[in-house]
mmCIF file of C-alpha atoms in Angstrom:
data_model
loop_
_atom_site.group_PDB
_atom_site.id
_atom_site.type_symbol
_atom_site.label_atom_id
_atom_site.label_comp_id
_atom_site.label_asym_id
_atom_site.label_seq_id
_atom_site.Cartn_x
_atom_site.Cartn_y
_atom_site.Cartn_z
ATOM 1 C CA MET A 1 149.784 70.236 -25.240
ATOM 2 C CA SER A 2 145.505 68.538 -23.934
ATOM 3 C CA ASN A 3 146.946 65.297 -22.710
ATOM 4 C CA PHE A 4 150.006 67.282 -21.919
ATOM 5 C CA TRP A 5 146.963 68.889 -18.843
ATOM 6 C CA ASP A 6 145.510 65.985 -18.771
ATOM 7 C CA LYS A 7 148.412 64.519 -17.064
ATOM 8 C CA TYR A 8 150.412 66.846 -15.590
ATOM 9 C CA ALA A 9 148.354 70.085 -14.381
ATOM 10 C CA LEU A 10 145.605 68.339 -12.889
ATOM 11 C CA ILE A 11 146.615 71.245 -10.206
ATOM 12 C CA LEU A 12 144.293 73.297 -12.469
ATOM 13 C CA THR A 13 141.948 71.497 -15.074
ATOM 14 C CA THR A 14 140.721 69.008 -12.112
ATOM 15 C CA THR A 15 140.336 72.424 -9.179
ATOM 16 C CA LYS A 16 138.550 73.344 -11.515
ATOM 17 C CA HIS A 17 136.044 71.517 -12.771
ATOM 18 C CA ILE A 18 135.396 70.434 -9.059
ATOM 19 C CA VAL A 19 135.095 74.189 -8.161
ATOM 20 C CA LEU A 20 132.447 74.462 -11.181
ATOM 21 C CA ASN A 21 130.366 70.666 -10.211
ATOM 22 C CA PRO A 22 132.074 70.402 -6.515
ATOM 23 C CA PHE A 23 129.201 67.226 -6.268
ATOM 24 C CA GLU A 24 128.713 66.610 -10.003
ATOM 25 C CA PHE A 25 132.688 65.536 -9.695
ATOM 26 C CA GLY A 26 131.985 62.713 -7.694
ATOM 27 C CA GLU A 27 130.020 61.225 -11.063
ATOM 28 C CA THR A 28 133.738 61.557 -13.010
ATOM 29 C CA ILE A 29 135.757 59.158 -10.649
ATOM 30 C CA GLY A 30 135.965 56.247 -11.185
ATOM 31 C CA ASP A 31 136.830 52.365 -9.373
ATOM 32 C CA SER A 32 139.952 51.538 -11.300
ATOM 33 C CA PRO A 33 143.653 51.360 -10.537
ATOM 34 C CA ALA A 34 144.214 53.949 -13.025
ATOM 35 C CA ASP A 35 141.641 56.625 -11.065
ATOM 36 C CA SER A 36 143.303 56.051 -7.714
ATOM 37 C CA LYS A 37 147.193 56.433 -10.047
ATOM 38 C CA ARG A 38 145.289 59.982 -11.231
ATOM 39 C CA ALA A 39 143.960 60.485 -8.074
ATOM 40 C CA ALA A 40 147.035 60.405 -6.339
ATOM 41 C CA VAL A 41 149.424 62.697 -8.910
ATOM 42 C CA TYR A 42 146.420 65.452 -8.150
ATOM 43 C CA LEU A 43 146.852 65.079 -4.398
ATOM 44 C CA GLY A 44 150.809 64.848 -5.336
ATOM 45 C CA GLU A 45 151.004 67.901 -6.408
ATOM 46 C CA GLY A 46 148.322 69.449 -4.358
ATOM 47 C CA ALA A 47 151.183 68.830 -1.024
ATOM 48 C CA ILE A 48 154.067 70.118 -3.108
ATOM 49 C CA PHE A 49 151.522 73.081 -3.601
ATOM 50 C CA PHE A 50 150.611 73.100 0.254
ATOM 51 C CA TYR A 51 154.690 73.071 0.947
ATOM 52 C CA SER A 52 156.070 75.940 -1.086
ATOM 53 C CA LEU A 53 152.741 78.224 0.719
ATOM 54 C CA PHE A 54 154.461 76.946 3.665
ATOM 55 C CA GLN A 55 158.703 78.311 3.321
ATOM 56 C CA LEU A 56 157.114 80.951 1.795
ATOM 57 C CA SER A 57 155.203 82.181 4.307
ATOM 58 C CA ASN A 58 157.962 81.022 6.714
ATOM 59 C CA PHE A 59 161.074 82.710 5.344
ATOM 60 C CA GLY A 60 163.088 84.777 6.838
ATOM 61 C CA SER A 61 160.415 84.503 9.734
ATOM 62 C CA THR A 62 159.080 82.665 12.947
ATOM 63 C CA SER A 63 155.983 80.869 12.921
ATOM 64 C CA ASP A 64 153.661 80.757 15.174
ATOM 65 C CA LEU A 65 152.262 76.834 14.376
ATOM 66 C CA PRO A 66 153.756 74.455 16.242
ATOM 67 C CA TYR A 67 156.736 72.908 15.461
ATOM 68 C CA ALA A 68 156.640 75.256 11.913
ATOM 69 C CA ASP A 69 160.836 75.430 12.892
ATOM 70 C CA ALA A 70 161.779 71.849 13.127
ATOM 71 C CA PRO A 71 163.786 70.317 10.295
ATOM 72 C CA PHE A 72 161.434 69.231 7.343
ATOM 73 C CA ALA A 73 158.411 70.317 9.331
ATOM 74 C CA GLY A 74 156.597 70.310 5.551
ATOM 75 C CA GLU A 75 157.231 68.010 4.510
ATOM 76 C CA ILE A 76 156.539 65.818 7.769
ATOM 77 C CA ILE A 77 153.300 67.876 7.427
ATOM 78 C CA ALA A 78 152.060 66.895 3.655
ATOM 79 C CA ALA A 79 153.242 63.532 4.745
ATOM 80 C CA VAL A 80 150.607 63.246 7.249
ATOM 81 C CA LEU A 81 147.556 64.931 4.724
ATOM 82 C CA ILE A 82 148.671 61.886 2.546
ATOM 83 C CA PHE A 83 148.816 59.078 5.352
ATOM 84 C CA SER A 84 145.894 60.124 6.555
ATOM 85 C CA ALA A 85 144.304 60.824 2.960
ATOM 86 C CA VAL A 86 144.649 56.609 2.438
ATOM 87 C CA VAL A 87 143.783 55.483 5.541
ATOM 88 C CA MET A 88 140.327 57.122 6.116
ATOM 89 C CA ALA A 89 139.544 55.346 2.596
ATOM 90 C CA LEU A 90 140.616 52.526 3.900
ATOM 91 C CA VAL A 91 138.929 52.708 6.974
ATOM 92 C CA THR A 92 135.595 54.353 4.632
ATOM 93 C CA HIS A 93 135.747 51.431 2.313
ATOM 94 C CA PRO A 94 134.209 48.836 4.136
ATOM 95 C CA ILE A 95 131.986 50.783 5.905
ATOM 96 C CA ALA A 96 130.147 52.349 2.457
ATOM 97 C CA ARG A 97 130.552 48.517 1.174
ATOM 98 C CA TRP A 98 128.010 47.856 3.850
ATOM 99 C CA PHE A 99 125.492 50.119 2.814
ATOM 100 C CA SER A 100 125.889 49.851 -1.142
ATOM 101 C CA ASP A 101 124.410 46.325 -3.397
ATOM 102 C CA GLY A 102 127.229 46.704 -5.729
ATOM 103 C CA ASN A 103 130.751 45.361 -5.818
ATOM 104 C CA THR A 104 132.909 48.580 -5.825
ATOM 105 C CA THR A 105 136.183 48.676 -4.756
ATOM 106 C CA LEU A 106 139.071 49.949 -2.919
ATOM 107 C CA HIS A 107 140.011 52.332 -5.664
ATOM 108 C CA ALA A 108 136.361 53.724 -5.492
ATOM 109 C CA SER A 109 137.260 55.287 -2.152
ATOM 110 C CA LEU A 110 140.746 55.840 -2.535
ATOM 111 C CA ALA A 111 140.385 58.067 -5.429
ATOM 112 C CA SER A 112 137.265 60.167 -3.701
ATOM 113 C CA PHE A 113 140.044 61.035 -0.840
ATOM 114 C CA LEU A 114 142.773 61.494 -2.895
ATOM 115 C CA TYR A 115 141.275 63.451 -4.890
ATOM 116 C CA TRP A 116 138.906 65.369 -2.024
ATOM 117 C CA SER A 117 142.350 65.841 -0.078
ATOM 118 C CA GLY A 118 144.223 67.856 -2.678
ATOM 119 C CA PHE A 119 141.390 70.100 -3.263
ATOM 120 C CA CYS A 120 141.088 70.911 0.190
ATOM 121 C CA LEU A 121 144.804 71.837 -0.518
ATOM 122 C CA PHE A 122 144.175 73.734 -2.728
ATOM 123 C CA ILE A 123 140.923 75.733 -2.512
ATOM 124 C CA ILE A 124 140.353 75.622 1.521
ATOM 125 C CA PRO A 125 143.491 77.581 2.432
ATOM 126 C CA PRO A 126 144.147 80.249 -0.420
ATOM 127 C CA PHE A 127 139.628 80.851 0.384
ATOM 128 C CA MET A 128 139.986 81.231 4.068
ATOM 129 C CA VAL A 129 143.382 83.775 3.897
ATOM 130 C CA ALA A 130 140.980 85.689 1.516
ATOM 131 C CA LEU A 131 138.178 85.835 3.386
ATOM 132 C CA ILE A 132 140.610 86.831 6.883
ATOM 133 C CA THR A 133 141.850 89.721 5.168
ATOM 134 C CA GLY A 134 138.901 91.197 3.107
ATOM 135 C CA SER A 135 137.607 91.279 6.531
ATOM 136 C CA GLN A 136 140.309 92.577 7.756
ATOM 137 C CA TRP A 137 140.436 95.291 5.532
ATOM 138 C CA LEU A 138 136.825 96.250 5.550
ATOM 139 C CA PHE A 139 136.270 96.157 8.748
ATOM 140 C CA ALA A 140 139.280 97.423 9.984
ATOM 141 C CA SER A 141 137.983 101.215 10.574
ATOM 142 C CA LEU A 142 134.076 101.047 11.122
ATOM 143 C CA PRO A 143 132.805 100.543 15.272
ATOM 144 C CA TYR A 144 133.214 96.667 16.871
ATOM 145 C CA GLY A 145 135.013 96.662 13.512
ATOM 146 C CA GLU A 146 136.413 92.912 15.449
ATOM 147 C CA ASN A 147 132.795 91.445 16.540
ATOM 148 C CA ILE A 148 131.779 92.634 12.539
ATOM 149 C CA ARG A 149 134.599 90.714 11.148
ATOM 150 C CA PHE A 150 134.112 87.728 13.124
ATOM 151 C CA PHE A 151 130.294 87.512 12.710
ATOM 152 C CA SER A 152 130.966 88.314 8.967
ATOM 153 C CA PHE A 153 133.530 85.151 8.761
ATOM 154 C CA MET A 154 131.153 83.134 10.583
ATOM 155 C CA ALA A 155 128.646 83.507 8.478
ATOM 156 C CA VAL A 156 130.567 82.875 5.417
ATOM 157 C CA GLY A 157 133.424 80.610 5.863
ATOM 158 C CA VAL A 158 131.637 78.039 7.865
ATOM 159 C CA PRO A 159 128.810 76.671 5.197
ATOM 160 C CA PHE A 160 131.670 77.510 2.823
ATOM 161 C CA MET A 161 133.626 74.945 5.105
ATOM 162 C CA PHE A 162 130.251 72.843 5.394
ATOM 163 C CA VAL A 163 129.400 72.895 2.125
ATOM 164 C CA TYR A 164 133.146 71.719 0.913
ATOM 165 C CA TYR A 165 134.632 70.560 3.633
ATOM 166 C CA ILE A 166 131.767 68.252 4.467
ATOM 167 C CA GLY A 167 129.366 68.238 1.530
ATOM 168 C CA THR A 168 131.611 67.002 -1.475
ATOM 169 C CA ILE A 169 133.676 63.833 0.458
ATOM 170 C CA SER A 170 129.943 62.915 1.323
ATOM 171 C CA ASN A 171 128.576 63.065 -1.828
ATOM 172 C CA TRP A 172 131.618 61.141 -3.839
ATOM 173 C CA ILE A 173 131.582 58.600 -2.025
ATOM 174 C CA GLY A 174 127.846 58.311 -2.739
ATOM 175 C CA SER A 175 128.496 58.316 -6.546
ATOM 176 C CA THR A 176 130.957 55.942 -6.463
ATOM 177 C CA TYR A 177 129.315 53.592 -3.988
ATOM 178 C CA LYS A 178 125.983 53.896 -5.157
ATOM 179 C CA ILE A 179 124.238 55.060 -2.063
ATOM 180 C CA GLU A 180 122.696 58.615 -0.986
ATOM 181 C CA PRO A 181 124.751 61.193 -0.781
ATOM 182 C CA ILE A 182 123.755 61.076 3.185
ATOM 183 C CA MET A 183 124.495 56.995 3.625
ATOM 184 C CA GLY A 184 127.840 58.540 2.386
ATOM 185 C CA GLY A 185 128.505 60.876 4.987
ATOM 186 C CA ILE A 186 127.118 58.606 7.464
ATOM 187 C CA SER A 187 130.349 56.456 6.164
ATOM 188 C CA VAL A 188 132.867 58.990 5.888
ATOM 189 C CA ALA A 189 131.173 60.103 9.983
ATOM 190 C CA LEU A 190 131.738 56.743 11.391
ATOM 191 C CA ALA A 191 134.870 55.985 9.289
ATOM 192 C CA TYR A 192 136.676 59.047 11.095
ATOM 193 C CA VAL A 193 135.497 57.272 14.670
ATOM 194 C CA VAL A 194 136.638 54.787 14.132
ATOM 195 C CA SER A 195 140.192 55.682 12.782
ATOM 196 C CA SER A 196 139.707 58.777 15.369
ATOM 197 C CA GLY A 197 139.499 55.383 18.285
ATOM 198 C CA ILE A 198 142.128 53.662 16.279
ATOM 199 C CA GLY A 199 145.027 56.777 16.597
ATOM 200 C CA ALA A 200 143.934 57.526 19.844
ATOM 201 C CA THR A 201 144.246 53.847 21.240
ATOM 202 C CA LEU A 202 147.875 53.515 19.673
ATOM 203 C CA ALA A 203 148.765 56.904 20.630
ATOM 204 C CA ALA A 204 147.855 55.863 23.920
ATOM 205 C CA VAL A 205 150.301 52.583 23.335
ATOM 206 C CA ALA A 206 152.820 54.266 22.361
ATOM 207 C CA SER A 207 153.270 56.781 25.531
ATOM 208 C CA LEU A 208 152.716 53.755 27.342
ATOM 209 C CA ALA A 209 155.510 51.942 26.072
ATOM 210 C CA VAL A 210 157.519 55.052 26.480
ATOM 211 C CA GLY A 211 156.761 55.825 29.854
ATOM 212 C CA SER A 212 157.346 51.866 31.204
ATOM 213 C CA PRO A 213 160.446 51.152 32.666
ATOM 214 C CA GLY A 214 163.153 48.799 31.051
#
């Protein structure tokens, strides 16, 4: 039974581990193909979870989200999330290696970002939904309820997003590459800038190609 939980129910066991030890979890991430594969399974379960929620939220209704009603919208969103995780891992690896004195391979960065992306799918959306719903219920009947709800959301949501969304991946990259967490965060930030620049350049080139006369 324990083999089942370790191999097929990572959505429960790994998420629990991250929630209880968000920063220390990085110390358990290895640098091998097996670690990348396990992280990919975890993210795959996250994509299925996200897709299920997406389908349920749009069942019998239209959504205000851009392209939410397009064919295969859920599959496309999940694919984009997975692709983004892989790209960030690829770009972060050489930057983190530059800061590191070790011989860490790409598997460390890949496993870190795959775990992190899956964790963000499992935890952040439900937390934000619960926070918004709870604040609406708690402050709806109070004078200036909207203002109180907004500041309450900022007071709780912003630190949560900073700690879990940025702090975790910074610590995990730091742990796997044997560098300080702040250097892990700088590696991730630089990778984001580089990948965003590459994406913007490709988008501009594609736009020019499409707009140019044949």
